[in-house]
Coordinates of C-alpha atoms and ligand atoms in Angstrom, one line a residue:
M1 CA 96.0 82.1 153.6
E2 CA 97.8 79.0 152.3
K3 CA 101.0 78.7 150.4
G4 CA 102.1 75.7 148.4
T5 CA 104.1 74.3 145.5
I6 CA 102.7 73.2 142.3
S7 CA 103.8 69.7 141.5
I8 CA 104.4 68.1 138.2
H9 CA 103.8 64.4 137.6
T10 CA 106.2 62.9 135.1
E11 CA 103.5 60.6 133.9
N12 CA 101.6 63.6 132.6
I13 CA 104.4 65.7 131.3
F14 CA 106.2 62.9 129.4
P15 CA 103.6 62.4 126.7
I16 CA 103.5 66.1 126.2
I17 CA 107.3 66.3 125.7
K18 CA 107.1 63.4 123.3
K19 CA 104.4 65.0 121.3
F20 CA 105.0 68.7 121.3
L21 CA 108.7 69.1 121.8
Y22 CA 109.4 69.1 118.1
S23 CA 106.9 69.7 115.3
D24 CA 108.9 67.7 112.8
H25 CA 109.2 64.1 113.7
E26 CA 112.1 63.6 111.3
I27 CA 114.5 65.5 113.6
F28 CA 114.8 62.4 115.9
L29 CA 117.7 61.4 113.6
R30 CA 119.4 64.8 113.9
E31 CA 119.1 64.6 117.7
L32 CA 120.5 61.1 118.1
I33 CA 123.3 61.7 115.6
S34 CA 124.2 64.9 117.4
N35 CA 124.5 62.9 120.6
A36 CA 126.8 60.4 118.9
M37 CA 128.9 63.4 117.6
D38 CA 129.1 64.8 121.1
A39 CA 130.1 61.4 122.5
T40 CA 132.8 61.2 119.9
K41 CA 134.0 64.7 120.5
K42 CA 134.2 64.1 124.2
M43 CA 136.4 61.2 123.5
E44 CA 138.8 63.2 121.4
S45 CA 138.7 66.0 124.0
L46 CA 139.5 63.6 126.9
S47 CA 142.4 62.3 124.9
A48 CA 143.7 65.8 124.0
M49 CA 143.4 66.9 127.6
G50 CA 145.4 63.9 128.7
E51 CA 142.5 62.3 130.7
F52 CA 142.5 59.3 128.4
A53 CA 145.8 57.6 127.5
G54 CA 144.5 54.9 125.1
E55 CA 143.7 55.0 121.4
V56 CA 140.7 57.1 120.3
G57 CA 140.5 54.9 117.2
A58 CA 137.6 55.1 114.7
T59 CA 135.3 58.1 115.1
K60 CA 132.7 57.0 112.5
V61 CA 129.0 57.0 113.4
T62 CA 126.9 54.4 111.7
V63 CA 123.2 54.4 110.8
T64 CA 121.8 51.0 110.1
L65 CA 118.3 50.3 108.7
D66 CA 116.7 46.9 109.2
K67 CA 113.4 46.9 107.4
E68 CA 112.5 43.4 108.4
A69 CA 113.2 43.9 112.1
K70 CA 111.7 47.4 111.8
T71 CA 114.6 49.0 113.5
I72 CA 116.9 51.9 112.9
T73 CA 120.2 51.8 114.9
I74 CA 122.7 54.6 115.5
S75 CA 126.1 53.5 116.7
D76 CA 129.1 55.4 117.8
N77 CA 132.5 54.8 119.3
G78 CA 132.3 57.7 121.7
V79 CA 132.6 57.9 125.5
G80 CA 129.7 55.6 126.2
M81 CA 128.0 55.6 129.6
T82 CA 128.4 53.7 132.9
E83 CA 125.2 52.5 134.6
E84 CA 125.3 55.5 136.9
E85 CA 125.6 57.8 133.9
V86 CA 122.7 56.2 132.1
K87 CA 120.6 56.8 135.2
K88 CA 121.7 60.3 135.5
Y89 CA 121.6 61.5 131.9
I90 CA 119.0 59.3 130.4
N91 CA 116.5 58.8 133.2
Q92 CA 116.5 62.4 134.1
I93 CA 114.7 64.5 131.5
A94 CA 116.2 67.9 131.0
F95 CA 119.6 66.9 132.5
S96 CA 122.2 67.5 129.9
G97 CA 125.5 65.5 130.1
A98 CA 126.9 67.9 127.5
T99 CA 126.3 70.9 129.8
E100 CA 127.8 69.1 132.7
F101 CA 130.9 68.1 130.6
I102 CA 131.4 71.7 129.6
E103 CA 131.0 72.9 133.2
K104 CA 133.6 70.3 134.4
Y105 CA 136.2 71.3 131.8
K106 CA 135.4 74.9 131.5
D107 CA 139.0 76.0 132.0
K108 CA 139.8 74.1 128.8
K109 CA 137.2 75.9 126.8
E110 CA 138.4 75.4 123.3
E111 CA 138.3 71.7 123.7
V112 CA 134.7 71.4 124.7
Q113 CA 132.9 74.3 123.2
Q114 CA 132.1 72.4 120.1
L115 CA 129.6 70.1 121.9
I116 CA 126.1 70.3 120.3
G117 CA 123.8 69.3 123.2
K118 CA 122.7 71.6 125.9
F119 CA 119.0 71.2 126.8
G120 CA 119.0 67.5 127.8
L121 CA 115.8 66.9 125.8
G122 CA 117.0 65.6 122.4
F123 CA 117.3 62.0 123.3
Y124 CA 113.5 61.7 124.0
S125 CA 112.7 62.7 120.5
A126 CA 113.4 59.0 119.7
F127 CA 109.9 58.3 121.1
M128 CA 108.3 60.4 118.4
V129 CA 108.9 57.5 116.0
A130 CA 109.8 54.5 118.2
S131 CA 107.5 52.4 120.3
N132 CA 110.5 51.0 122.1
V133 CA 114.1 52.3 122.5
Q134 CA 117.0 50.2 123.5
L135 CA 120.3 51.8 124.5
V136 CA 123.4 49.6 124.7
T137 CA 126.4 51.4 126.0
K138 CA 129.9 50.8 127.4
S139 CA 131.9 53.6 129.0
W140 CA 135.4 54.5 128.1
Q141 CA 136.4 54.3 131.7
E142 CA 138.5 51.3 132.6
G143 CA 136.7 48.3 134.0
S144 CA 133.3 49.4 132.8
E145 CA 130.6 46.9 132.0
A146 CA 128.2 47.3 129.2
V147 CA 124.6 48.0 130.1
M148 CA 121.3 47.9 128.2
W149 CA 118.6 50.4 129.0
T150 CA 115.1 49.7 127.5
C151 CA 112.0 51.8 127.6
D152 CA 108.6 51.6 125.8
G153 CA 107.8 55.3 126.1
S154 CA 106.1 55.0 129.4
T155 CA 107.9 56.3 132.5
E156 CA 109.1 52.8 133.3
Y157 CA 112.5 51.6 132.2
E158 CA 114.7 48.6 132.6
I159 CA 118.5 48.3 133.0
T160 CA 120.3 45.0 132.5
S161 CA 123.9 44.2 132.0
T162 CA 125.0 43.1 128.6
V163 CA 128.0 42.7 126.4
R164 CA 129.5 45.2 123.9
E165 CA 132.8 44.8 122.2
G166 CA 134.3 48.2 122.5
R167 CA 133.4 51.5 124.2
G168 CA 130.5 53.5 122.7
T169 CA 126.8 53.5 122.3
D170 CA 124.1 51.9 120.1
I171 CA 120.6 53.3 120.0
I172 CA 118.2 50.8 118.7
L173 CA 114.8 52.3 117.7
H174 CA 111.9 49.9 117.2
I175 CA 109.9 52.0 114.9
A176 CA 106.2 52.4 115.8
E177 CA 103.5 51.4 113.5
D178 CA 102.4 54.9 112.6
S179 CA 106.0 55.9 111.7
E180 CA 106.9 53.0 109.4
D181 CA 107.6 55.4 106.5
F182 CA 110.9 56.1 108.3
L183 CA 111.9 52.5 107.4
E184 CA 112.3 53.6 103.8
K185 CA 115.9 54.0 102.7
Y186 CA 115.3 57.1 100.6
K187 CA 113.5 58.7 103.6
I188 CA 116.5 58.2 105.9
E189 CA 118.8 59.4 103.1
G190 CA 116.8 62.5 102.7
I191 CA 116.9 63.3 106.4
L192 CA 120.6 62.7 106.6
Q193 CA 121.2 65.0 103.6
K194 CA 119.1 67.7 105.1
Y195 CA 120.4 67.8 108.7
C196 CA 123.7 66.0 108.8
K197 CA 125.5 66.9 105.6
F198 CA 128.2 68.9 107.3
L199 CA 128.6 67.2 110.7
P200 CA 132.2 66.9 112.0
Y201 CA 132.6 63.1 112.1
E202 CA 131.9 60.7 109.3
I203 CA 128.4 59.2 109.1
E204 CA 128.0 56.0 107.3
F205 CA 124.7 54.8 105.9
E206 CA 124.3 51.8 103.6
G207 CA 128.1 51.5 103.2
E208 CA 128.6 55.1 102.2
V209 CA 129.8 58.2 104.0
I210 CA 127.1 60.8 103.5
N211 CA 128.7 63.9 104.9
N212 CA 131.5 66.5 104.3
T213 CA 133.1 66.7 107.8
K214 CA 135.1 69.8 107.1
P215 CA 132.8 72.3 105.3
I216 CA 134.7 75.5 104.2
W217 CA 133.1 77.8 106.8
T218 CA 134.9 75.9 109.5
K219 CA 138.3 76.5 107.8
S220 CA 140.5 79.6 107.8
P221 CA 140.1 81.9 104.7
N222 CA 143.9 81.7 104.3
D223 CA 143.7 78.0 103.6
L224 CA 141.1 78.4 100.9
K225 CA 141.3 79.2 97.2
D226 CA 138.6 80.6 94.9
E227 CA 138.0 77.0 93.6
D228 CA 137.1 75.9 97.1
Y229 CA 134.4 78.5 97.5
L230 CA 133.0 77.8 94.1
A231 CA 133.0 74.0 94.7
F232 CA 131.2 74.5 98.0
Y233 CA 128.6 76.7 96.3
K234 CA 128.0 73.9 93.8
E235 CA 127.6 71.5 96.8
L236 CA 125.0 73.7 98.3
Y237 CA 123.1 74.6 95.1
P238 CA 123.9 72.1 92.4
M239 CA 121.7 73.7 89.8
S240 CA 122.9 77.3 90.2
E241 CA 125.2 79.5 88.1
D242 CA 128.5 80.5 89.7
P243 CA 128.1 83.3 92.2
L244 CA 129.7 86.8 91.7
F245 CA 131.7 86.7 94.9
W246 CA 131.5 85.8 98.5
I247 CA 132.2 86.8 102.1
H248 CA 133.8 84.6 104.7
L249 CA 132.3 85.4 108.1
N250 CA 134.2 84.7 111.2
V251 CA 133.6 86.3 114.6
D252 CA 133.8 85.0 118.1
Y253 CA 133.1 88.1 120.1
P254 CA 130.6 89.3 121.3
F255 CA 128.8 86.4 119.7
N256 CA 130.0 83.4 117.8
L257 CA 129.4 83.2 114.1
T258 CA 131.0 81.6 111.1
G259 CA 129.8 81.2 107.6
V260 CA 130.2 82.0 103.9
L261 CA 127.7 84.3 102.1
Y262 CA 127.6 84.3 98.4
F263 CA 126.3 87.0 96.0
P264 CA 124.3 85.2 93.4
K265 CA 123.7 86.6 89.9
V266 CA 120.5 88.5 90.8
K267 CA 117.8 88.3 88.2
N268 CA 114.9 90.7 87.9
D269 CA 112.6 88.4 89.7
I270 CA 113.9 88.5 93.2
T271 CA 111.4 86.3 94.9
V272 CA 112.9 83.1 93.5
Q273 CA 116.3 83.9 94.9
K274 CA 115.2 84.7 98.4
N275 CA 115.6 82.5 101.4
K276 CA 118.4 80.3 100.3
I277 CA 120.6 80.9 103.3
Q278 CA 121.0 77.9 105.5
L279 CA 121.3 78.3 109.2
Y280 CA 123.5 75.8 111.2
Q281 CA 124.5 75.4 114.8
K282 CA 127.8 73.7 115.2
Q283 CA 127.5 72.2 111.8
V284 CA 124.0 70.8 112.5
F285 CA 121.4 72.1 110.0
I286 CA 118.7 74.0 111.7
T287 CA 116.6 75.8 109.1
D288 CA 116.6 77.7 105.9
E289 CA 114.1 80.2 107.2
V290 CA 116.4 83.0 108.1
K291 CA 114.0 85.9 107.6
E292 CA 114.0 86.9 111.2
I293 CA 117.7 86.5 111.6
V294 CA 119.2 88.5 108.7
P295 CA 117.9 91.8 107.4
E296 CA 115.4 91.4 104.6
F297 CA 117.7 92.5 101.8
L298 CA 120.3 90.0 102.8
T299 CA 117.9 87.1 102.2
L300 CA 118.9 87.7 98.6
L301 CA 122.3 86.2 99.4
H302 CA 123.0 82.5 99.4
G303 CA 125.2 80.5 101.7
V304 CA 125.6 79.3 105.2
I305 CA 125.5 80.9 108.6
D306 CA 126.6 78.9 111.6
S307 CA 126.0 80.4 115.0
P308 CA 125.2 78.7 118.4
D309 CA 124.1 82.1 119.7
I310 CA 120.8 82.3 117.9
P311 CA 118.0 81.3 120.2
L312 CA 115.7 78.6 118.7
N313 CA 112.2 77.5 119.5
V314 CA 111.2 81.0 120.3
S315 CA 108.6 83.1 118.7
R316 CA 109.5 85.3 115.8
S317 CA 108.9 88.6 117.4
F318 CA 111.1 87.5 120.3
L319 CA 113.8 86.5 117.9
Q320 CA 113.8 89.9 116.2
A321 CA 114.1 91.6 119.6
D322 CA 116.9 89.3 120.8
S323 CA 120.1 91.3 121.4
N324 CA 122.4 88.7 119.8
V325 CA 120.2 88.5 116.7
K326 CA 120.4 92.3 116.5
K327 CA 124.1 92.3 116.8
I328 CA 124.4 89.5 114.2
N329 CA 122.2 91.5 111.9
S330 CA 124.4 94.6 112.0
Y331 CA 127.6 92.6 111.8
I332 CA 126.5 90.9 108.6
T333 CA 125.2 94.1 107.1
R334 CA 128.5 95.8 107.9
K335 CA 130.5 92.9 106.4
V336 CA 128.5 93.0 103.2
A337 CA 129.0 96.8 102.9
D338 CA 132.7 96.4 103.6
K339 CA 133.0 93.8 100.8
L340 CA 131.2 95.9 98.3
Q341 CA 133.2 99.0 99.3
E342 CA 136.4 97.1 99.0
L343 CA 135.6 95.7 95.6
F344 CA 134.5 99.0 94.3
K345 CA 137.7 100.7 95.6
N346 CA 140.2 98.0 94.6
D347 CA 138.8 97.0 91.3
R348 CA 136.2 99.3 89.9
P349 CA 136.2 97.8 86.4
T350 CA 135.2 94.4 87.8
Y351 CA 132.7 96.0 90.1
E352 CA 131.2 97.8 87.2
A353 CA 131.0 94.6 85.2
K354 CA 129.0 93.0 88.0
W355 CA 126.8 96.0 88.6
A356 CA 123.9 94.7 86.6
S357 CA 123.6 91.9 89.1
L358 CA 124.4 94.0 92.2
D359 CA 122.0 96.8 91.2
I360 CA 118.9 95.3 92.7
F361 CA 120.7 94.0 95.7
V362 CA 122.3 97.4 96.6
K363 CA 119.0 99.3 96.0
F364 CA 117.0 96.8 98.0
G365 CA 119.4 97.3 100.9
M366 CA 119.3 101.1 100.6
I367 CA 115.5 101.0 100.6
T368 CA 115.1 98.7 103.6
D369 CA 118.1 99.3 105.8
E370 CA 119.1 102.7 107.0
K371 CA 122.6 101.8 108.1
F372 CA 123.3 100.1 104.8
Q373 CA 122.0 103.1 103.0
E374 CA 124.6 105.4 104.5
R375 CA 127.4 103.1 103.5
A376 CA 126.0 102.3 100.1
N377 CA 126.0 106.0 99.0
Q378 CA 129.7 105.3 98.4
F379 CA 129.3 102.4 96.0
L380 CA 125.9 102.8 94.5
L381 CA 126.2 103.3 90.7
L382 CA 123.9 105.2 88.5
E383 CA 123.7 104.4 84.8
D384 CA 123.1 106.9 82.1
L385 CA 121.6 106.2 78.7
D386 CA 125.0 105.5 77.2
G387 CA 125.6 102.8 79.7
K388 CA 128.2 104.9 81.6
L389 CA 128.3 104.3 85.4
F390 CA 128.7 107.0 88.0
T391 CA 128.7 107.2 91.8
F392 CA 126.2 109.7 93.1
D393 CA 128.8 112.3 93.8
E394 CA 130.4 111.9 90.4
Y395 CA 127.0 112.2 88.7
K396 CA 126.0 115.2 90.7
E397 CA 129.2 117.0 89.8
L398 CA 128.8 116.1 86.1
I399 CA 125.3 117.6 85.8
S400 CA 125.6 120.4 88.3
I401 CA 126.6 122.9 85.7
N402 CA 123.8 122.3 83.2
Q403 CA 121.0 120.9 85.3
K404 CA 120.1 123.2 88.1
D405 CA 116.8 124.8 88.9
K406 CA 116.3 128.3 90.2
D407 CA 116.6 127.1 93.8
E408 CA 120.0 125.7 93.0
N409 CA 118.8 122.1 93.3
V410 CA 120.5 119.7 91.0
V411 CA 117.9 118.1 88.8
I412 CA 118.3 114.4 88.0
L413 CA 116.4 113.4 85.0
Y414 CA 115.6 109.7 84.6
T415 CA 113.7 107.4 82.3
T416 CA 111.8 104.3 83.3
D417 CA 111.3 103.2 79.7
A418 CA 113.6 104.6 77.1
E419 CA 111.4 103.2 74.3
K420 CA 108.1 104.8 75.4
Q421 CA 109.7 108.0 76.6
H422 CA 111.7 108.4 73.4
T423 CA 110.3 111.8 72.4
F424 CA 111.1 113.3 75.8
I425 CA 114.6 111.8 75.8
Q426 CA 115.2 113.5 72.5
S427 CA 114.2 116.9 73.9
A428 CA 116.5 116.4 76.8
K429 CA 119.4 115.4 74.5
K430 CA 118.9 118.5 72.4
R431 CA 119.5 120.5 75.5
S432 CA 122.6 118.4 76.4
Y433 CA 120.9 117.1 79.5
S434 CA 122.0 113.8 80.9
V435 CA 119.3 111.1 81.5
L436 CA 119.6 108.2 83.9
K437 CA 118.2 104.8 83.3
L438 CA 116.1 103.7 86.3
D439 CA 114.1 101.0 84.9
N440 CA 114.3 97.9 87.2
I441 CA 111.5 96.7 89.3
L442 CA 112.7 98.4 92.5
D443 CA 113.6 101.7 91.0
S444 CA 110.3 103.5 91.7
H445 CA 110.6 102.6 95.4
F446 CA 114.3 103.4 95.3
I447 CA 113.7 106.9 93.9
N448 CA 111.1 107.7 96.6
T449 CA 113.4 106.5 99.4
I450 CA 116.6 108.0 98.3
E451 CA 115.4 111.4 97.0
R452 CA 114.7 112.7 100.5
K453 CA 118.2 111.7 101.6
W454 CA 120.1 113.4 98.9
E455 CA 120.3 117.0 99.7
K456 CA 119.7 119.7 97.1
T457 CA 118.7 117.2 94.6
V458 CA 115.4 116.7 92.8
M459 CA 114.5 113.7 90.7
K460 CA 112.2 114.1 87.7
R461 CA 111.0 111.5 85.4
I462 CA 111.8 112.7 81.9
D463 CA 108.1 113.0 80.9
A464 CA 107.0 114.4 84.1
E465 CA 106.6 118.0 83.1
I466 CA 108.0 119.9 80.2
I467 CA 111.6 120.1 80.2
D468 CA 112.0 123.9 80.2
K469 CA 109.9 124.2 83.3
L470 CA 111.7 121.4 84.9
I471 CA 115.1 123.0 84.8
D472 CA 113.7 126.5 85.2
K473 CA 116.5 128.9 85.3
G474 CA 114.2 131.9 84.9
E475 CA 115.2 132.3 81.3
N476 CA 112.4 130.6 79.5
L477 CA 111.9 131.1 75.9
A478 CA 109.4 133.9 75.3
T479 CA 106.3 133.4 73.2
A480 CA 104.9 136.0 70.9
L481 CA 101.4 135.1 71.9
T482 CA 99.2 137.7 73.7
E483 CA 97.2 136.7 76.7
D484 CA 94.1 136.9 74.6
E485 CA 95.5 134.5 72.1
K486 CA 96.6 132.1 74.8
A487 CA 93.1 132.1 76.3
K488 CA 91.7 131.4 72.8
I489 CA 94.1 128.5 72.2
T490 CA 93.2 127.0 75.6
E491 CA 89.5 127.1 74.7
I492 CA 90.1 125.5 71.3
F493 CA 92.1 122.6 72.9
K494 CA 89.7 122.2 75.8
S495 CA 87.0 121.3 73.4
A496 CA 89.2 119.3 71.0
S497 CA 90.7 117.2 73.7
G498 CA 87.8 117.1 76.3
R499 CA 90.4 117.7 79.0
A500 CA 90.5 120.4 81.6
E501 CA 94.2 120.7 82.2
I502 CA 95.6 122.8 79.3
S503 CA 98.6 125.1 79.4
V504 CA 100.3 127.1 76.8
E505 CA 104.1 127.2 77.2
A506 CA 107.1 128.7 75.4
M507 CA 109.0 125.9 73.9
P508 CA 111.5 125.5 71.1
T509 CA 109.9 125.5 67.6
D510 CA 111.3 122.2 66.7
E511 CA 109.4 120.3 69.3
L512 CA 105.9 118.9 69.0
P513 CA 103.1 121.5 68.8
V514 CA 101.2 119.6 71.5
T515 CA 102.7 117.4 74.3
I516 CA 101.2 115.2 77.0
T517 CA 102.7 115.2 80.4
L518 CA 102.0 113.4 83.7
P519 CA 102.4 115.0 87.1
E520 CA 105.6 113.4 88.6
F521 CA 103.8 112.1 91.7
M522 CA 101.1 110.4 89.6
R523 CA 103.8 108.6 87.6
R524 CA 105.4 107.3 90.7
M525 CA 102.3 106.1 92.3
R526 CA 101.5 104.1 89.2
D527 CA 105.0 102.8 88.9
M528 CA 105.1 101.7 92.5
A529 CA 101.7 100.1 92.2
K530 CA 102.9 98.1 89.3
A531 CA 106.1 97.1 91.0
S532 CA 104.5 96.0 94.3
G533 CA 101.8 93.8 92.7
G534 CA 98.8 93.5 94.9
G535 CA 97.6 96.0 97.5
M536 CA 97.9 99.1 95.4
D537 CA 95.3 98.4 92.8
Y538 CA 93.7 101.7 93.4
F539 CA 96.7 103.5 92.0
A540 CA 97.4 100.9 89.3
N541 CA 93.9 101.2 87.9
M542 CA 93.6 105.0 88.3
P543 CA 92.6 106.8 85.2
E544 CA 95.5 108.6 83.5
Q545 CA 95.7 112.1 84.8
Y546 CA 97.7 114.1 82.3
N547 CA 98.2 117.6 81.2
V548 CA 98.0 118.9 77.7
V549 CA 100.8 121.3 77.0
I550 CA 100.7 123.5 73.9
N551 CA 103.9 124.8 72.4
G552 CA 103.2 128.4 72.0
N553 CA 106.1 128.9 69.6
H554 CA 105.2 126.2 67.2
P555 CA 104.2 127.6 63.7
H556 CA 101.2 125.2 63.6
I557 CA 99.7 126.9 66.6
D558 CA 100.0 130.2 64.9
K559 CA 98.3 128.6 61.9
L560 CA 95.6 127.2 64.0
L561 CA 94.7 130.6 65.4
K562 CA 94.3 131.9 61.9
I563 CA 91.8 129.3 60.7
E564 CA 88.4 131.1 60.4
N565 CA 86.1 128.1 59.9
A566 CA 85.4 126.9 63.5
E567 CA 84.8 123.3 62.4
K568 CA 88.1 123.2 60.4
Q569 CA 89.9 124.7 63.4
Q570 CA 88.5 122.0 65.7
Q571 CA 89.6 119.3 63.2
F572 CA 93.1 120.7 63.1
A573 CA 93.4 121.0 66.9
K574 CA 92.1 117.4 67.3
Q575 CA 94.7 116.3 64.8
L576 CA 97.5 118.0 66.8
Y577 CA 96.2 116.6 70.1
D578 CA 96.0 113.1 68.7
L579 CA 99.6 113.3 67.4
A580 CA 100.6 114.1 71.0
L581 CA 98.7 111.0 72.2
L582 CA 100.2 108.9 69.5
S583 CA 103.7 109.9 70.4
Q584 CA 103.0 108.5 73.9
N585 CA 101.4 105.3 72.7
M586 CA 98.1 106.6 74.2
L587 CA 95.9 106.6 71.2
N588 CA 93.7 103.6 70.7
G589 CA 90.2 102.3 70.1
A590 CA 87.7 104.7 68.6
S591 CA 90.0 107.7 68.9
L592 CA 92.6 105.9 66.8
T593 CA 90.0 105.1 64.1
A594 CA 88.8 108.7 64.1
F595 CA 92.4 109.9 63.8
I596 CA 93.1 107.7 60.8
N597 CA 90.0 108.8 59.0
R598 CA 90.7 112.4 59.7
S599 CA 94.3 112.0 58.5
L600 CA 93.1 110.4 55.3
E601 CA 90.6 113.3 54.7
M602 CA 93.4 115.9 55.4
V603 CA 95.8 114.4 52.9
G604 CA 92.9 114.6 50.4
V605 CA 92.3 110.9 49.8
G606 CA 89.2 110.2 51.9
Ligands
ADP701 P1 121.8 67.0 125.3 O1 122.4 66.4 124.1 O2 121.2 68.4 125.1 O3 122.7 67.0 126.5 P2 120.1 64.7 125.2 O4 118.7 64.4 125.8 O5 120.2 64.6 123.8 O6 120.5 66.1 125.8 O7 121.0 63.7 125.9 C1 121.2 63.7 127.3 C2 122.5 63.2 127.7 O8 122.6 61.8 127.5 C3 123.7 63.7 126.9 O9 124.0 65.0 127.4 C4 124.7 62.7 127.2 O10 125.4 62.9 128.4 C5 123.9 61.4 127.2 N1 124.0 60.7 125.9 C6 123.0 60.7 125.0 N2 123.4 60.0 123.9 C7 124.6 59.6 124.1 C8 125.6 58.8 123.4 N3 125.4 58.3 122.2 N4 126.8 58.5 124.0 C9 127.1 59.0 125.2 N5 126.2 59.7 126.0 C10 125.0 60.0 125.5
MG702 MG1 121.4 65.9 122.4

């Protein structure tokens, strides 16, 4: 047996780091500016801790583009480096001076925890775009000489002494031929806007400061007014309407997270509003792909989350399993629920006024997030046909007297389309039943999810089954028809309609002689299929499965039975059946033509 150590040759690993460390080449600028920010922050910290007695002076970081010389230079007035430090921090890949600094001053945690760097890899991203990198630096420590480090991307470097006026560092990138598009002004501007817009020290490019060094999420809510939040929203999304309200997030235990989340005016098309949350780490933009970090329904919110505790560069499934990410998830969900609850409790009229926009959001949350669902039962609102809003408990109480079935379940009646279901709504109104409006794109899913959770409650779409059966209290209207007559009527309509599902029921005389109903489950399948777009085509294209219900108390049915001529009887039955279809907007094509012709004949014109 033999034991040994696997060795790594830097010559081999270096090109791999350069090439694969980051998929996006543009982040070199983010990395180098982050280092400049850290160097500046260290300077301020040393001064605050009394390690440095002199003037900190200007803290500005400058980015300079020289198209002719094909260079991009990043300059700071930070701590700089001595020759020893260059050898230690720059020549050793994966050795982070930021981590070392934090370790050294760890008893003064507040002062140094804002440093961005930690992996000791960022600097080398410069070689993704540069064929040669020069680093000119002078340390803050007294008596330090400036040094210049040069490297062409191989594992060889050169250090020479040089002159630099003050302390600080210049990174001069000689842009490689295949990266010359980075020498365009607009390109650099775009990268700065994307990654550096909220970095803590001023960044100057082409004579202008490009960043807001104190974005509101770094401030205390007590120091902020509504205008500040609205102005920041405009800064993030210049084209958007004002948000409804916002939540300022601020937690430092057991994880660190700050941010501001806005509730936008939600439109019925939710896909366009999704994924607008930006993720930052210590004010450095990381991504606007937060799908794995916040629960799905919260991706409808807008705003900023800043947390150093979210692991990056790991696979998505790993991210979802990460314990910090899980905690962050439930923290944000709780905060959002708290906010809604508070608004509802403290100012119900305003909450109700905003409900149209909150509706989809709250329901989406209830469908997809169990924890949120429990909380949301308190502030979910249900809207009846008169536009009145109720909490679930209020509504249940309101209808509990009139709308119970024989098993003592409360029956909630709802409509998904008040226009189309008009006839059924009229029948319900006649009986003083209340009808809810559940007609947005999520409602069919919502009903399915929620119904099981609400005890002793059944939800029925208004046209699901005839209304007297629906709220069956065992006191149905009786019909004078004998069983024989019922069988006869069934036969007549079977042949008139060509459908198998015929039933004769006792209904009020002032309702239609024939009604079409759909089984509730079928309705839902079709609604869901429509709402979810692809994938459920089977249900969406399914033939209408409906029942034909004959009103046994209607005088026309009595009349029909008495017609002796079989052909005339069929004609009359067809007419009644077609009227039922017509009232449901289900009569078209050849059937419609036949109906019109028959009607003309019947009124004696044809
Ligand atoms: P990290 O930032 O994660 O520590 P980097 O590879 O980006 O790793 O940088 C390595 C180290 O080089 C830094 O930790 C810092 O000590 C030093 N360094 C890089 N850029 C500068 C700079 N502009 N001024 C002073 N020190 C710097
Ligand atoms: Mg760095």
